[in-house]
Structure formats: structure tokens, C-alpha cells
mmCIF file of C-alpha atoms in Angstrom:
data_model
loop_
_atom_site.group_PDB
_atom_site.id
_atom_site.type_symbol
_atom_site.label_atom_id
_atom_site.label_comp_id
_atom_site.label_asym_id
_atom_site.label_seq_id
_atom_site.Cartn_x
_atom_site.Cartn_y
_atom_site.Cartn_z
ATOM 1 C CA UNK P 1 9.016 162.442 -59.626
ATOM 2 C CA UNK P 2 10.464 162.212 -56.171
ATOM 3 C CA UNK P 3 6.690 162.015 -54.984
ATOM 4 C CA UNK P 4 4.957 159.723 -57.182
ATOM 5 C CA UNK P 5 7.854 156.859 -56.569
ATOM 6 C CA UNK P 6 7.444 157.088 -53.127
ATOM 7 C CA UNK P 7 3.574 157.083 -53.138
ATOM 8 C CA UNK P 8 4.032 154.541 -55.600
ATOM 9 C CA UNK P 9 6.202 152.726 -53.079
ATOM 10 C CA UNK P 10 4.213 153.343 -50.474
ATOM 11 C CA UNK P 11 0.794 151.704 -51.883
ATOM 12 C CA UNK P 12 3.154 148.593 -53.230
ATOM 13 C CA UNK P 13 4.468 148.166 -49.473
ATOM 14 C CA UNK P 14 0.383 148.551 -48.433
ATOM 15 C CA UNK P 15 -0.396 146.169 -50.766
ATOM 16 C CA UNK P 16 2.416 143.854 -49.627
ATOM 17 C CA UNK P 17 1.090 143.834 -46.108
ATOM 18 C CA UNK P 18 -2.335 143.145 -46.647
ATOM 19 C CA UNK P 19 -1.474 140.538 -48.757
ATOM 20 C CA UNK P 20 0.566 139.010 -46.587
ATOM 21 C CA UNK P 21 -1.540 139.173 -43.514
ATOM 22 C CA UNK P 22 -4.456 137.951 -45.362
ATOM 23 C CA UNK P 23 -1.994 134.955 -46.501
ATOM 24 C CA UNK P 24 -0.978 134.553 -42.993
ATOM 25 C CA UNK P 25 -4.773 134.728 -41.435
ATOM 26 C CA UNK P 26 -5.758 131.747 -44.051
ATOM 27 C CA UNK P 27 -2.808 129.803 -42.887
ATOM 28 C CA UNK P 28 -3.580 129.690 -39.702
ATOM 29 C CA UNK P 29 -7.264 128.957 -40.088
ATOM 30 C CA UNK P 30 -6.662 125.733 -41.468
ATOM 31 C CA UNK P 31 -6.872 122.504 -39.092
ATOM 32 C CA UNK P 32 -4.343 119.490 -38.361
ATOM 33 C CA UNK P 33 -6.314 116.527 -40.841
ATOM 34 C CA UNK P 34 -5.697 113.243 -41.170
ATOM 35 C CA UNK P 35 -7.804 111.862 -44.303
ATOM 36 C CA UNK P 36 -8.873 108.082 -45.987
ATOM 37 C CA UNK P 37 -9.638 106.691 -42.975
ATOM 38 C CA UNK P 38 -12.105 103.514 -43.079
ATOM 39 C CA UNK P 39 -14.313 103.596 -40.059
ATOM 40 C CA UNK P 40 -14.817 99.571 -40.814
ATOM 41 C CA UNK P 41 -12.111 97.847 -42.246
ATOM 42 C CA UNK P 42 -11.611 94.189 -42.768
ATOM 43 C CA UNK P 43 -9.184 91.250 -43.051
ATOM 44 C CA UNK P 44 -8.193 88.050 -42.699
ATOM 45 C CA UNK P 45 -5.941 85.707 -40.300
ATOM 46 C CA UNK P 46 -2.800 84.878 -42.121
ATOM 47 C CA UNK P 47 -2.804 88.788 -43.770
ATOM 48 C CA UNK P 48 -0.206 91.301 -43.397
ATOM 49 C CA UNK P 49 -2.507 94.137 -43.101
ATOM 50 C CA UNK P 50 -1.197 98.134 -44.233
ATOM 51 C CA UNK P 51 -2.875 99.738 -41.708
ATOM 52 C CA UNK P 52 -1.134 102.952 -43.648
ATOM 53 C CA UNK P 53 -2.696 102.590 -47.041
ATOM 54 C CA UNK P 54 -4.554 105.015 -48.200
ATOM 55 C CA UNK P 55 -3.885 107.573 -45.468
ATOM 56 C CA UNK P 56 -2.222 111.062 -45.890
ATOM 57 C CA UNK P 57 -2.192 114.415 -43.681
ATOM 58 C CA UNK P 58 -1.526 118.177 -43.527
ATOM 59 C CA UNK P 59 -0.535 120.506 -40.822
ATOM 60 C CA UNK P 60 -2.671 124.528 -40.413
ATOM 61 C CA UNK P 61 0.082 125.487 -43.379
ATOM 62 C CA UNK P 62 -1.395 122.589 -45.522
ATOM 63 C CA UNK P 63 1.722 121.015 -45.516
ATOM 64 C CA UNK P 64 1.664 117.148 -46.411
ATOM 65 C CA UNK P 65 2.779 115.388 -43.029
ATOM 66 C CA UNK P 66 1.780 112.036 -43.936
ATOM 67 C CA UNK P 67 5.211 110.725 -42.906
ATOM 68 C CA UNK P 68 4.119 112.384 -38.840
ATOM 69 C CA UNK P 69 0.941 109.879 -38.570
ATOM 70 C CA UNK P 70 1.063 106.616 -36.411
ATOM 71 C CA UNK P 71 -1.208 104.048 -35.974
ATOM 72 C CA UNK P 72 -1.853 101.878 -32.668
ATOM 73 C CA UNK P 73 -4.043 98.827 -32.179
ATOM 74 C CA UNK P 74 -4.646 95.858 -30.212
ATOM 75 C CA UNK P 75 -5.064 93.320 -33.114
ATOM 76 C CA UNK P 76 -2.799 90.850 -32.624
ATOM 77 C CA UNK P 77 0.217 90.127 -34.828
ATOM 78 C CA UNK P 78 3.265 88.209 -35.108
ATOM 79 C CA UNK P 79 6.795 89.441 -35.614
ATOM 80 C CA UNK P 80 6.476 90.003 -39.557
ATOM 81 C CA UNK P 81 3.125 91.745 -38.781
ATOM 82 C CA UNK P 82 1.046 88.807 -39.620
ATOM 83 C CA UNK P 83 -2.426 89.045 -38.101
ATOM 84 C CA UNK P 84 -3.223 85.841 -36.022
ATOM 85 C CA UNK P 85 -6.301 85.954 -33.810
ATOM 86 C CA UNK P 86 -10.268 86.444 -35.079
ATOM 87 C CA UNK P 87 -11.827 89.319 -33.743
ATOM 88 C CA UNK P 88 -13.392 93.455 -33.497
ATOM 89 C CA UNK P 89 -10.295 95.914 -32.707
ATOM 90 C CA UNK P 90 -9.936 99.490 -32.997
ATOM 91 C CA UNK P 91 -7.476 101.594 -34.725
ATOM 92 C CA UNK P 92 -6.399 104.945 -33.389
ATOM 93 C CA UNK P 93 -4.246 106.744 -35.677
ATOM 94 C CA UNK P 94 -2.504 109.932 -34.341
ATOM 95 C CA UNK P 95 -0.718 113.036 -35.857
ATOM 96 C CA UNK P 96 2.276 113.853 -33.806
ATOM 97 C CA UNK P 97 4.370 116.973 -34.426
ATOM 98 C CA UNK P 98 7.500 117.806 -32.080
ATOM 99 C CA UNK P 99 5.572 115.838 -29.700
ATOM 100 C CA UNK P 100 2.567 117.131 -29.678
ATOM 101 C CA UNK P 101 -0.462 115.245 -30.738
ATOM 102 C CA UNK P 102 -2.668 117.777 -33.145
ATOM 103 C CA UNK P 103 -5.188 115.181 -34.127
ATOM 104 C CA UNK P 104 -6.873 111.594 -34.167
ATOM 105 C CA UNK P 105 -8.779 109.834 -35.956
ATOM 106 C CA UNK P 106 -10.211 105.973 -35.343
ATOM 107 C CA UNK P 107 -11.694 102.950 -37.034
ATOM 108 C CA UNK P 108 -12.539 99.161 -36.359
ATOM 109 C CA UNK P 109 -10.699 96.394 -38.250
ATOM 110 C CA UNK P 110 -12.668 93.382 -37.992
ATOM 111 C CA UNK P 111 -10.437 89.986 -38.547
ATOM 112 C CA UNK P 112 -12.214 87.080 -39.827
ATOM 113 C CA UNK P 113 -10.544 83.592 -39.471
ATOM 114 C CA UNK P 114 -8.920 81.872 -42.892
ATOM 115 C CA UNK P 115 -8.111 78.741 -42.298
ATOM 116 C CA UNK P 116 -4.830 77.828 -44.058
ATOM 117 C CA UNK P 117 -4.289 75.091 -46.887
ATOM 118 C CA UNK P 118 -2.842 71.927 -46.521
ATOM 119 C CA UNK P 119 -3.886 68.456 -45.826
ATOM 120 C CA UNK P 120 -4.620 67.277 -42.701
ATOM 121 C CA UNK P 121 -6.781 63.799 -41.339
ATOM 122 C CA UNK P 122 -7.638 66.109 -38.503
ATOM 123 C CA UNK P 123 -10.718 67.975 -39.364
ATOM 124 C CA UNK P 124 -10.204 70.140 -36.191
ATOM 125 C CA UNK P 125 -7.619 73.290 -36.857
ATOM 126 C CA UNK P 126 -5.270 74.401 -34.271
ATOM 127 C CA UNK P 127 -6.972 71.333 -31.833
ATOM 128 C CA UNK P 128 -3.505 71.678 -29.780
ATOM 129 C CA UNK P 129 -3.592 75.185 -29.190
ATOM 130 C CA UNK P 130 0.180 75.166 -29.770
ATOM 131 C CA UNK P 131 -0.550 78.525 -31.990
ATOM 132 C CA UNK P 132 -1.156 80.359 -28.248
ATOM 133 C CA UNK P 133 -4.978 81.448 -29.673
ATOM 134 C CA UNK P 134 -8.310 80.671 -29.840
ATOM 135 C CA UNK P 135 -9.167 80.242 -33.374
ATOM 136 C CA UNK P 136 -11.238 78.827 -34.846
ATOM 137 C CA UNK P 137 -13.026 78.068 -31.698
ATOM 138 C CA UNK P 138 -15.418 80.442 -30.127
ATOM 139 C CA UNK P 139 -17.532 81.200 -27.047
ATOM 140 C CA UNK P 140 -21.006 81.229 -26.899
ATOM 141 C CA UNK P 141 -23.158 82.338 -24.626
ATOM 142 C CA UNK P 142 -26.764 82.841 -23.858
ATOM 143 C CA UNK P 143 -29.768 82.379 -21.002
ATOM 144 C CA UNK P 144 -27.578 83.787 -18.576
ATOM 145 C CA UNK P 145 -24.738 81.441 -18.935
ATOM 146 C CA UNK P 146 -21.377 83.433 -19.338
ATOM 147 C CA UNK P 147 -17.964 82.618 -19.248
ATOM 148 C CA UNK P 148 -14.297 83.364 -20.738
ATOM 149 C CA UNK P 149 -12.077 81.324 -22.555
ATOM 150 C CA UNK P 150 -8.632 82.030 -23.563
ATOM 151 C CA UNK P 151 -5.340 79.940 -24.554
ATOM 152 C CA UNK P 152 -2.997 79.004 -21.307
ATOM 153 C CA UNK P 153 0.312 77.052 -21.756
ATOM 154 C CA UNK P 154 -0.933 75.545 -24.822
ATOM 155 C CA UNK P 155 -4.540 74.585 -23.466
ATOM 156 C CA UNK P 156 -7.168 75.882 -24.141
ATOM 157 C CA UNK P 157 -9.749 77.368 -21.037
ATOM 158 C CA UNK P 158 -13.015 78.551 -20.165
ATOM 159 C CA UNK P 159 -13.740 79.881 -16.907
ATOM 160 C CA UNK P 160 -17.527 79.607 -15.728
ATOM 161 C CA UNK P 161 -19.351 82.139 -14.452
ATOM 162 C CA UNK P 162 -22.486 82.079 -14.126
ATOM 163 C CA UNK P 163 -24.869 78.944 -15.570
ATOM 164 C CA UNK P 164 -28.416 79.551 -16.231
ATOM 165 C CA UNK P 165 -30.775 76.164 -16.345
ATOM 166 C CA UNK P 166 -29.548 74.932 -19.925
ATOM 167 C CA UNK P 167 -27.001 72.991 -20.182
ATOM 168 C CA UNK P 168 -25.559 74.388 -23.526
ATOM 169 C CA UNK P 169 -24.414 77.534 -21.878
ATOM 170 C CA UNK P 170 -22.093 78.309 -21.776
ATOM 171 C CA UNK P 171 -20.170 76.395 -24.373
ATOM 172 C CA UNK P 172 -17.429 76.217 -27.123
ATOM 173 C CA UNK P 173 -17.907 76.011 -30.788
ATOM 174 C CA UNK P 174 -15.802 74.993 -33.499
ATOM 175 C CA UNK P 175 -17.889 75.640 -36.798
ATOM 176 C CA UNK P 176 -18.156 74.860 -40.800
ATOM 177 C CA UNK P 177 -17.411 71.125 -40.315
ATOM 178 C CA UNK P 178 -18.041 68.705 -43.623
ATOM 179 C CA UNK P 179 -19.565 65.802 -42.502
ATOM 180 C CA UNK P 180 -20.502 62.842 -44.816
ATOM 181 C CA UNK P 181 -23.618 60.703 -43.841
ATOM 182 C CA UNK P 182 -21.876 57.177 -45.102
ATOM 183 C CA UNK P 183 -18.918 57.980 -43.575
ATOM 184 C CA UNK P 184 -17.729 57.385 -39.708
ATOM 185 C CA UNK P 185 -15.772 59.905 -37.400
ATOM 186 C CA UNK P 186 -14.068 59.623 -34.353
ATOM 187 C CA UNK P 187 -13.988 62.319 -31.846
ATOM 188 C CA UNK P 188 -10.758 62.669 -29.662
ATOM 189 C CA UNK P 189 -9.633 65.206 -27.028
ATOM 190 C CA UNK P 190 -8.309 65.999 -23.386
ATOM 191 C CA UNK P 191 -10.009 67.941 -20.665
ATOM 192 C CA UNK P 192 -9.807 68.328 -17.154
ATOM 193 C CA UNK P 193 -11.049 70.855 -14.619
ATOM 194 C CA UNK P 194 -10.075 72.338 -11.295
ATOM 195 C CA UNK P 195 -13.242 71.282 -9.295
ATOM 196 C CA UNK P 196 -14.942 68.110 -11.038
ATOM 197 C CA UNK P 197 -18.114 68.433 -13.121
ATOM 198 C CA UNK P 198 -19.740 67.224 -16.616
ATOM 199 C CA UNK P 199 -19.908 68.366 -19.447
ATOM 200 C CA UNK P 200 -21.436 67.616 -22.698
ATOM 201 C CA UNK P 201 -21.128 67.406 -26.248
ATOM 202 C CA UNK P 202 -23.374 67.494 -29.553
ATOM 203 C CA UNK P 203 -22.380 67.455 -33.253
ATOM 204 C CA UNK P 204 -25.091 69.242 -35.760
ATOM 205 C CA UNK P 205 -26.211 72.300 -37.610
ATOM 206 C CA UNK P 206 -26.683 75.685 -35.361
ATOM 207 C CA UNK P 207 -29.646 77.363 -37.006
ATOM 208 C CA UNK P 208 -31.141 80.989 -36.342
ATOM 209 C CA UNK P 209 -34.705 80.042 -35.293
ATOM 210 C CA UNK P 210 -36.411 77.486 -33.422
ATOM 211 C CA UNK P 211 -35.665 74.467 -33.322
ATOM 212 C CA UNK P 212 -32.130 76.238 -33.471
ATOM 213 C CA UNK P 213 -30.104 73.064 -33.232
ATOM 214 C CA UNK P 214 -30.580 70.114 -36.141
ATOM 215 C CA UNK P 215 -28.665 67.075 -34.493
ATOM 216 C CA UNK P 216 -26.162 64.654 -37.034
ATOM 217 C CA UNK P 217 -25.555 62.924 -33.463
ATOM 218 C CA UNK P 218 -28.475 61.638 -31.606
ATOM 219 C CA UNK P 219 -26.363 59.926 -28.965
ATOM 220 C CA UNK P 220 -26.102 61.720 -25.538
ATOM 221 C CA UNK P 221 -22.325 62.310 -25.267
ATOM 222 C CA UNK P 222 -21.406 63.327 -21.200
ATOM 223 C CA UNK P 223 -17.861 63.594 -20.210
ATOM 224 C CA UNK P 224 -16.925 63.285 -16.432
ATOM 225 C CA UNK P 225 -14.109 65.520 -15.918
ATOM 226 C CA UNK P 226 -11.547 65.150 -13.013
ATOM 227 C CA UNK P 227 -8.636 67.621 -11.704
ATOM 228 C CA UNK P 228 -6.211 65.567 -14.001
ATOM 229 C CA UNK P 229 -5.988 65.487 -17.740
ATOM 230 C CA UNK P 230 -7.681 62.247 -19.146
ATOM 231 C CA UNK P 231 -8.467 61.088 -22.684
ATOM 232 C CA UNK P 232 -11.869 60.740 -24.147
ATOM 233 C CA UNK P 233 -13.241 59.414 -27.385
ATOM 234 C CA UNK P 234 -16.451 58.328 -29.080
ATOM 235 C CA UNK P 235 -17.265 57.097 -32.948
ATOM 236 C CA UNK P 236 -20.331 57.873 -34.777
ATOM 237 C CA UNK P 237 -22.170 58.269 -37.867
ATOM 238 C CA UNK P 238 -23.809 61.627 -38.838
ATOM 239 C CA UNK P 239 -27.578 60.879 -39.049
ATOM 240 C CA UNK P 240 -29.768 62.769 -41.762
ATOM 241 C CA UNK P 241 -33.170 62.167 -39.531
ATOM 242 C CA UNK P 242 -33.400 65.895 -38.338
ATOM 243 C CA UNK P 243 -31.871 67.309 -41.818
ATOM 244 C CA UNK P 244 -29.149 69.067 -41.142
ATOM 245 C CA UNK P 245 -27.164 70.579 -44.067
ATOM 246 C CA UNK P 246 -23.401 68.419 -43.677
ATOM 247 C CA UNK P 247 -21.641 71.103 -45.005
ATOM 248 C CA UNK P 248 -22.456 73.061 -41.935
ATOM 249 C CA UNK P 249 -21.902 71.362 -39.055
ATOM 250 C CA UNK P 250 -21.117 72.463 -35.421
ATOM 251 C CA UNK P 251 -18.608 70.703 -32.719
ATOM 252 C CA UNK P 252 -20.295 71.738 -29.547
ATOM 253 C CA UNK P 253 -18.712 71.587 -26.315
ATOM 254 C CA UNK P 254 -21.150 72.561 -23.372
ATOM 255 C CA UNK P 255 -20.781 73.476 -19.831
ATOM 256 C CA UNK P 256 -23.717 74.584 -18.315
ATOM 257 C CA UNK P 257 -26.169 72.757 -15.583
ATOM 258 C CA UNK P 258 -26.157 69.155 -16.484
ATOM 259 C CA UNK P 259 -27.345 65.875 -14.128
ATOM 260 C CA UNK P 260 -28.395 68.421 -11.754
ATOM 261 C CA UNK P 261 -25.106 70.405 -11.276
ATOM 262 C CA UNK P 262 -24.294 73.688 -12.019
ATOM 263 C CA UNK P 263 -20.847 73.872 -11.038
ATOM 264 C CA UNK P 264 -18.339 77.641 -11.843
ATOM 265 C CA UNK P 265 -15.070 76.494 -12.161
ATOM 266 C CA UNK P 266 -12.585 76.507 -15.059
ATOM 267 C CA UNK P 267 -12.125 73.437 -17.505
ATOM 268 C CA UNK P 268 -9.151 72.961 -19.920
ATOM 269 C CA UNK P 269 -9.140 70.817 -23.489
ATOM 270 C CA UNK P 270 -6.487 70.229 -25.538
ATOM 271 C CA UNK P 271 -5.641 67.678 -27.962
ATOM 272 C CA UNK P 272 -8.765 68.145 -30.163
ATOM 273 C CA UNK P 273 -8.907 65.597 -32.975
ATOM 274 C CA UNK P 274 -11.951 64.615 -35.201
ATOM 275 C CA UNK P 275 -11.055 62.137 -38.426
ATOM 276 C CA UNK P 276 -12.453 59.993 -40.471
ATOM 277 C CA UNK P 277 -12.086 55.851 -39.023
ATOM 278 C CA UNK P 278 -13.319 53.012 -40.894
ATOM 279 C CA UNK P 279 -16.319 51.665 -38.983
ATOM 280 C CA UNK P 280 -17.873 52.840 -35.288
ATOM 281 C CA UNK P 281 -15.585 50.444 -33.647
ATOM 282 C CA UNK P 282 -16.981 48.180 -30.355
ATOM 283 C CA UNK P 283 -20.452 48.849 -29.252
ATOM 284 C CA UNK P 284 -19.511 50.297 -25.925
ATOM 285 C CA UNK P 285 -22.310 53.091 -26.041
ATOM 286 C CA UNK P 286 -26.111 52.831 -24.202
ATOM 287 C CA UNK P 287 -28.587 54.051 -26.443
ATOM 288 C CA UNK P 288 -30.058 57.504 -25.745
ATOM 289 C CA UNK P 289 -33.624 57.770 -24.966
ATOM 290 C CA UNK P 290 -34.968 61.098 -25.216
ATOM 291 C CA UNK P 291 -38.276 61.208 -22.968
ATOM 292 C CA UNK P 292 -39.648 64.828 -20.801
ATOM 293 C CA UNK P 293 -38.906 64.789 -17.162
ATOM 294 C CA UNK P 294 -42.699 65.414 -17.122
ATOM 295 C CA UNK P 295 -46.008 64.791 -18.763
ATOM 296 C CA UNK P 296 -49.037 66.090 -18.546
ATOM 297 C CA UNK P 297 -52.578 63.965 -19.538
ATOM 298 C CA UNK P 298 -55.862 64.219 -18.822
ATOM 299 C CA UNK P 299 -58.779 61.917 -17.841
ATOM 300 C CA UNK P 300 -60.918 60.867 -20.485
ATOM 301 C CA UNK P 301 -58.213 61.010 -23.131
ATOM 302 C CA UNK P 302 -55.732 58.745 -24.364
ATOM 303 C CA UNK P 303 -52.333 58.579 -22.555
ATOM 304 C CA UNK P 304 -49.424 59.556 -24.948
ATOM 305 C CA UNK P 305 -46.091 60.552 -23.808
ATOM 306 C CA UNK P 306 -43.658 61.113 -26.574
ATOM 307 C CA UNK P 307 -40.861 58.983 -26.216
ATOM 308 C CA UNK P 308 -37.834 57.648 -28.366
ATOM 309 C CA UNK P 309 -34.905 55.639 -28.417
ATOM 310 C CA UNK P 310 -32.002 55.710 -30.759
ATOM 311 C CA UNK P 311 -28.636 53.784 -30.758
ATOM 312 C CA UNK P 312 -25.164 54.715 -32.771
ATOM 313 C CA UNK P 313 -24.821 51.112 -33.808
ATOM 314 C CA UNK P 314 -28.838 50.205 -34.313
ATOM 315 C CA UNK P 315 -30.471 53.721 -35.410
ATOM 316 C CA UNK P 316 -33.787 54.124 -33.936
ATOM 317 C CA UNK P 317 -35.096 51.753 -31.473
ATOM 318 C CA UNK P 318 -38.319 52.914 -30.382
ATOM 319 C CA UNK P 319 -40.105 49.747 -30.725
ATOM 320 C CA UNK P 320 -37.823 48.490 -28.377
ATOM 321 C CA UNK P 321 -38.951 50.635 -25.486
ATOM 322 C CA UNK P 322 -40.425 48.859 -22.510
ATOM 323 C CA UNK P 323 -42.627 50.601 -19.808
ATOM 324 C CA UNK P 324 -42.532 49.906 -16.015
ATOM 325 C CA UNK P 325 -43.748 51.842 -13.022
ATOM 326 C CA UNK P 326 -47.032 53.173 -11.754
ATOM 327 C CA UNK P 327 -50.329 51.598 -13.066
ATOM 328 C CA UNK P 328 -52.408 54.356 -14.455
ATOM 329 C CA UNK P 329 -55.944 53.286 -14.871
ATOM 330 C CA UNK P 330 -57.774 53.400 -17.991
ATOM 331 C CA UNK P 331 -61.190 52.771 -19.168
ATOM 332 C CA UNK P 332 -61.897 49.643 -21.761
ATOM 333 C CA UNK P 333 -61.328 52.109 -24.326
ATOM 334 C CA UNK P 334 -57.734 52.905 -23.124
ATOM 335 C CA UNK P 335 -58.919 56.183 -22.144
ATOM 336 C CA UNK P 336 -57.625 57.714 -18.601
ATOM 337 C CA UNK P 337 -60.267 57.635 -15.442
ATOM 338 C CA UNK P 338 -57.969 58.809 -12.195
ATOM 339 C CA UNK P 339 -56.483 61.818 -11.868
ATOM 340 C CA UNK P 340 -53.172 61.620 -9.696
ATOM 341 C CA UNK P 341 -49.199 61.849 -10.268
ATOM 342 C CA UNK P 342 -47.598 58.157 -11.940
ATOM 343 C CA UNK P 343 -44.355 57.837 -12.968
ATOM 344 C CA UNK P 344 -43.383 55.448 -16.055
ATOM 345 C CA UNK P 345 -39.861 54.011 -16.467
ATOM 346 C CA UNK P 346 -38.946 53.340 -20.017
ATOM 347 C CA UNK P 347 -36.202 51.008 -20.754
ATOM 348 C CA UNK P 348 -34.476 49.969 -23.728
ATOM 349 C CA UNK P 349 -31.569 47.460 -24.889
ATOM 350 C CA UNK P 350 -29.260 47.912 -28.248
ATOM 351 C CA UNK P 351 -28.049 44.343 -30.260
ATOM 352 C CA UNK P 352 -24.681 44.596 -27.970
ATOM 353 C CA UNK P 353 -26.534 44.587 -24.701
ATOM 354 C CA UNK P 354 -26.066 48.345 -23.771
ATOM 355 C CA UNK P 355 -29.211 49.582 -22.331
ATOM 356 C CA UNK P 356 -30.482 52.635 -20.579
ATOM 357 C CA UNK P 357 -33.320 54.082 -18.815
ATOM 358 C CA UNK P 358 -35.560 56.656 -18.026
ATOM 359 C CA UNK P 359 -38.210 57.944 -15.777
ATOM 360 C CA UNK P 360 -41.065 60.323 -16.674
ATOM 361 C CA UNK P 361 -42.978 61.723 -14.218
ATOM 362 C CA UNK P 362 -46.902 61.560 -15.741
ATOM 363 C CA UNK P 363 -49.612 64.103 -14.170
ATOM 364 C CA UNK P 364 -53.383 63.236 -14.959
ATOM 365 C CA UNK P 365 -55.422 66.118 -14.908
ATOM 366 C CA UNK P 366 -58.849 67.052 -14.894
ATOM 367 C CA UNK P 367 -61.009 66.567 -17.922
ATOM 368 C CA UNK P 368 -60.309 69.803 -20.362
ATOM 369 C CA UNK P 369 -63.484 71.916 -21.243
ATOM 370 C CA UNK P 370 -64.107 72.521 -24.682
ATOM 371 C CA UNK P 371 -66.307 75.099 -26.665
ATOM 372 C CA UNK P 372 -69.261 73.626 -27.947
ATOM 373 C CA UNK P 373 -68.899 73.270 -32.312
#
């Protein structure tokens, strides 16, 4: 009897061990997890985001350690956790046990600007840049034109790089204007910058292909800006002649190489107001003729350079041009004989007097050779 217990004893205490060493090898074979983490999350300005939802973890014992995870990221928020600035910004979260970090894992949040309710006559949000960020205005940049822009004792900046040949880039862009075509809007701001240069603005619809820009504002629209703040403005109507949709129109404000200048320095705006007025006010503006620096024609062909004039106050003007300059010879048939370099000057006055000017540079070529029919 003696025996059997303690052989019985003996395989129970076998049994025991194995057991408990198998328990002990599956323990430890299990890894630190953090789980429900979405790679590509998204919210909204104005949102108090819970970075934690959804998320739980275990220790190797399978232990639920949720309460150990932390989370770190660069979005930015105010005091009650509020998320305030548009943007891409990654998530780390991190298990931490007495110190030690056993695991990460990561994701992207991606905040989208929401712009709050509430009336306002100013169309422009956050024009005074008293809210320390950008949004809703963004930078832009393409053909080599680069830049940075950021919010600086309530002002907001861009710093010029590098400016390629157009003069849209770099630039700033305020987006998803409503615009009404019998309606007129006034345009307000402030800008100065620390070395003295142009810069130029256009109001239309930014579109994905070419033409990629569908004007509501035919008018040029330069700004001379000195090393002191000074106040601009300018009135106009949206125009429907390049059919641009009104419910998605673009403030544009551009900074690369304009009347020949290509000048890196950094600008500052502030003060950015557009609202409806009740009529386009005194006709202080030249009207804007749109002409190539250059043409080319050739001899034995008609001479047609494609020129036009438009004024805020008078709409399009074109029959109003008047040509100057070189005489280019042409047959009885109006058909060019000489080849040689000419250049035209086309001038043009709106009802108020305003006029402006323009030179175009004509080339006369060679006859062109064409396949026989």
C-alpha cells in the first residue's frame, strides 16, 4: 500500500512538473502586442480626437495592459485637446512596463480643415492670423518655385526660396470660395516684405488639367510691396467668360518672377478681408490687355496676333485696341512679303480714361512648306 501511494505520488508530482513547465514555456513564448491600431486615421479641426479608442494590449503572460500604452504625436492641439492645424502627422503609440519599452506600433492621422459656423461679412477665415496657424490657407508649389510659410506674431509668412520662370510659384491659396456673378467683392489685406518686390494676385477656379486655371477676374492685380506694412484693396465682379464653377473658387496670392524680378526674400500678410460691397466703386483700374511677349508669322500669310483687352468697369474691350509701332509690309491682299523682327504696341482706353499698353515683339518667317493634297 506503502508503494503504490508513493508511485502514485510520484507520477502526480511528474505530471505536475510537466504541466507546469509546459505552462511556463507557452507563457513565455507569447509577445508584448498592442492591437486596433488604424494605420490611416482621420479627423477634423475643431475635434477632440481619442487617440485611445479602440486600442488594448497584453504582456508574454497575456495579461491585459491596456492601461501601460501611451500615445505621442505632433498634431497640434489646444489645452482641452482640441485639434487646430490641417495637416499629415504620425502617431507612435508605445507599451511601457517598469520603464521599459516592449513594443510600438504607428499610424498617420490626417486632419482636414472644418471651418466653424457662424456668420461673418468676411468670406476669408482666420484672415488675421490671430488663431497662431495657417488654416485655411495653404502653400503651393510647383516648376521649381518653393518656399515656407508659417504664422509669426499674428502674420502670416512665406519665405522664398527658390523661383522658377512663372510667376504663380510659389504662392498662397485660400480655397472653396462662393462667388456670385451679379454680385461685387472687395478684396482687402496687408503685406509687406523685408527686401521690396511684387507680387500678384488672381481670383478663379484651380482645375487638374490644362488650362488648369479658369479666371472669375480678368484684371491683372500687382501689388508693390515695401519693408513697411501698407494697405491694399481692389473691387470686382466675378466674370463667367472662362466658366468657372462659383462655388469653387480660389484666392491666389503669387510670388514668383514677375516684371522681370525674381526676388527670395520673405513677405508677410495679414488683415485678409474679402466681402460683399455694393457696386465696384471709382474706376481707378487700367484695363488689362493680355497680348504674347512674342509672335511668330510668316510671309505669304495673313498677320494675326491674338490680342485682347478687358476692363472691370467696361468688360471686354477688344475693339478698342489700337496698334502702333513697326510697319510690316503686306501685299494688296493683306498678306505678309518681308521677313524681319517688328514690334506692335497695342493700346487701349476704358470709359474713365484708364488706359494701358503693350508691346509684342512680331517675327516674320520664311514661307512654311506644305505637303502637296
Amino acid at each position: 500500500m506503502g508503494k503504490k501511494f508513493i508511485k502514485s505520488l510520484f507520477v502526480v508530482l511528474s505530471l505536475v512538473v510537466l504541466f507546469s513547465l509546459f505552462s511556463c514555456e507557452k507563457r513565455e513564448t507569447l509577445e508584448p502586442e498592442i492591437k486596433g491600431v488604424n494605420p490611416q486615421m482621420t479627423a477634423y479641426t475643431g475635434d477632440v480626437f481619442d487617440f485611445m479608442a479602440g486600442i488594448t494590449a497584453t504582456d508574454k503572460y497575456g495579461k491585459d495592459v491596456t492601461n501601460k500604452v501611451k500615445y505621442y504625436t505632433a498634431a497640434p492641439m489646444d489645452e482641452n485637446g482640441v485639434l487646430i492645424q490641417s495637416g499629415e502627422y504620425s502617431v507612435r503609440y508605445e507599451l511601457e512596463i517598469n520603464g521599459v519599452v516592449l513594443t510600438q506600433e504607428y499610424a498617420m492621422l490626417k486632419v482636414i480643415f472644418k471651418k466653424p459656423d457662424g456668420p461673418s461679412d468676411n468670406m476669408i477665415f482666420n484672415g488675421d492670423f490671430s488663431s497662431g496657424y495657417t488654416d485655411p490657407f495653404i502653400l503651393s508649389q510647383f516648376e521649381n518655385g518653393t518656399g515656407t510659410f508659417g504664422v509669426e506674431n499674428e502674420e502670416l509668412f512665406i519665405n522664398i526660396t527658390n523661383i522658377a520662370a512663372a510667376q504663380a510659384s510659389p504662392r498662397i491659396d485660400y480655397n472653396d470660395l462662393q462667388l456670385d456673378p451679379d454680385k461685387f467683392y472687395e478684396v482687402r489685406f496687408e503685406a509687406r516684405a523685408n527686401v521690396p518686390r511684387w507680387m500678384h494676385i488672381q481670383i478663379g477656379q484651380l482645375i487638374d488639367q490644362a488650362p488648369w486655371f479658369y479666371s472669375v477676374d480678368p484684371i491683372e492685380r500687382f501689388f508693390y510691396l515695401d519693408t513697411t506694412m501698407q494697405s491694399y484693396s481692389f473691387r470686382f465682379q466675378p466674370s463667367t467668360n472662362e466658366g468657372a464653377d462659383m462655388s469653387k473658387i480660389s484666392l491666389l496670392l503669387e510670388f514668383g518672377k514677375m516684371k522681370e524680378e525674381a526676388i527670395l526674400t520673405t513677405c508677410f500678410l495679414d488683415n485678409i478681408v474679402m466681402e460683399e460691397v455694393d457696386s465696384l466703386g471709382e474706376d481707378t483700374t487700367p484695363p488689362t490687355i493680355t497680348a504674347p511677349t512674342e509672335h511668330s508669322a510668316y510671309v505669304g500669310e495673313e498677320l494675326n496676333v491674338p490680342v485682347t483687352a478687358f476692363d472691370d468697369f467696361d468688360k471686354d474691350i477688344t475693339d478698342k485696341l489700337e496698334v502702333s509701332g513697326d510697319e510690316i509690309p503686306v501685299d494688296e491682299n493683306g498678306l505678309l512679303t518681308t521677313e524681319g523682327e517688328y514690334t506692335l504696341i497695342y493700346t487701349v482706353k476704358d470709359t474713365a480714361g484708364n488706359e494701358a499698353s503693350a508691346s509684342v515683339l512680331v517675327k516674320v518667317l520664311p514661307p512654311r512648306e506644305f505637303a502637296d493634297p
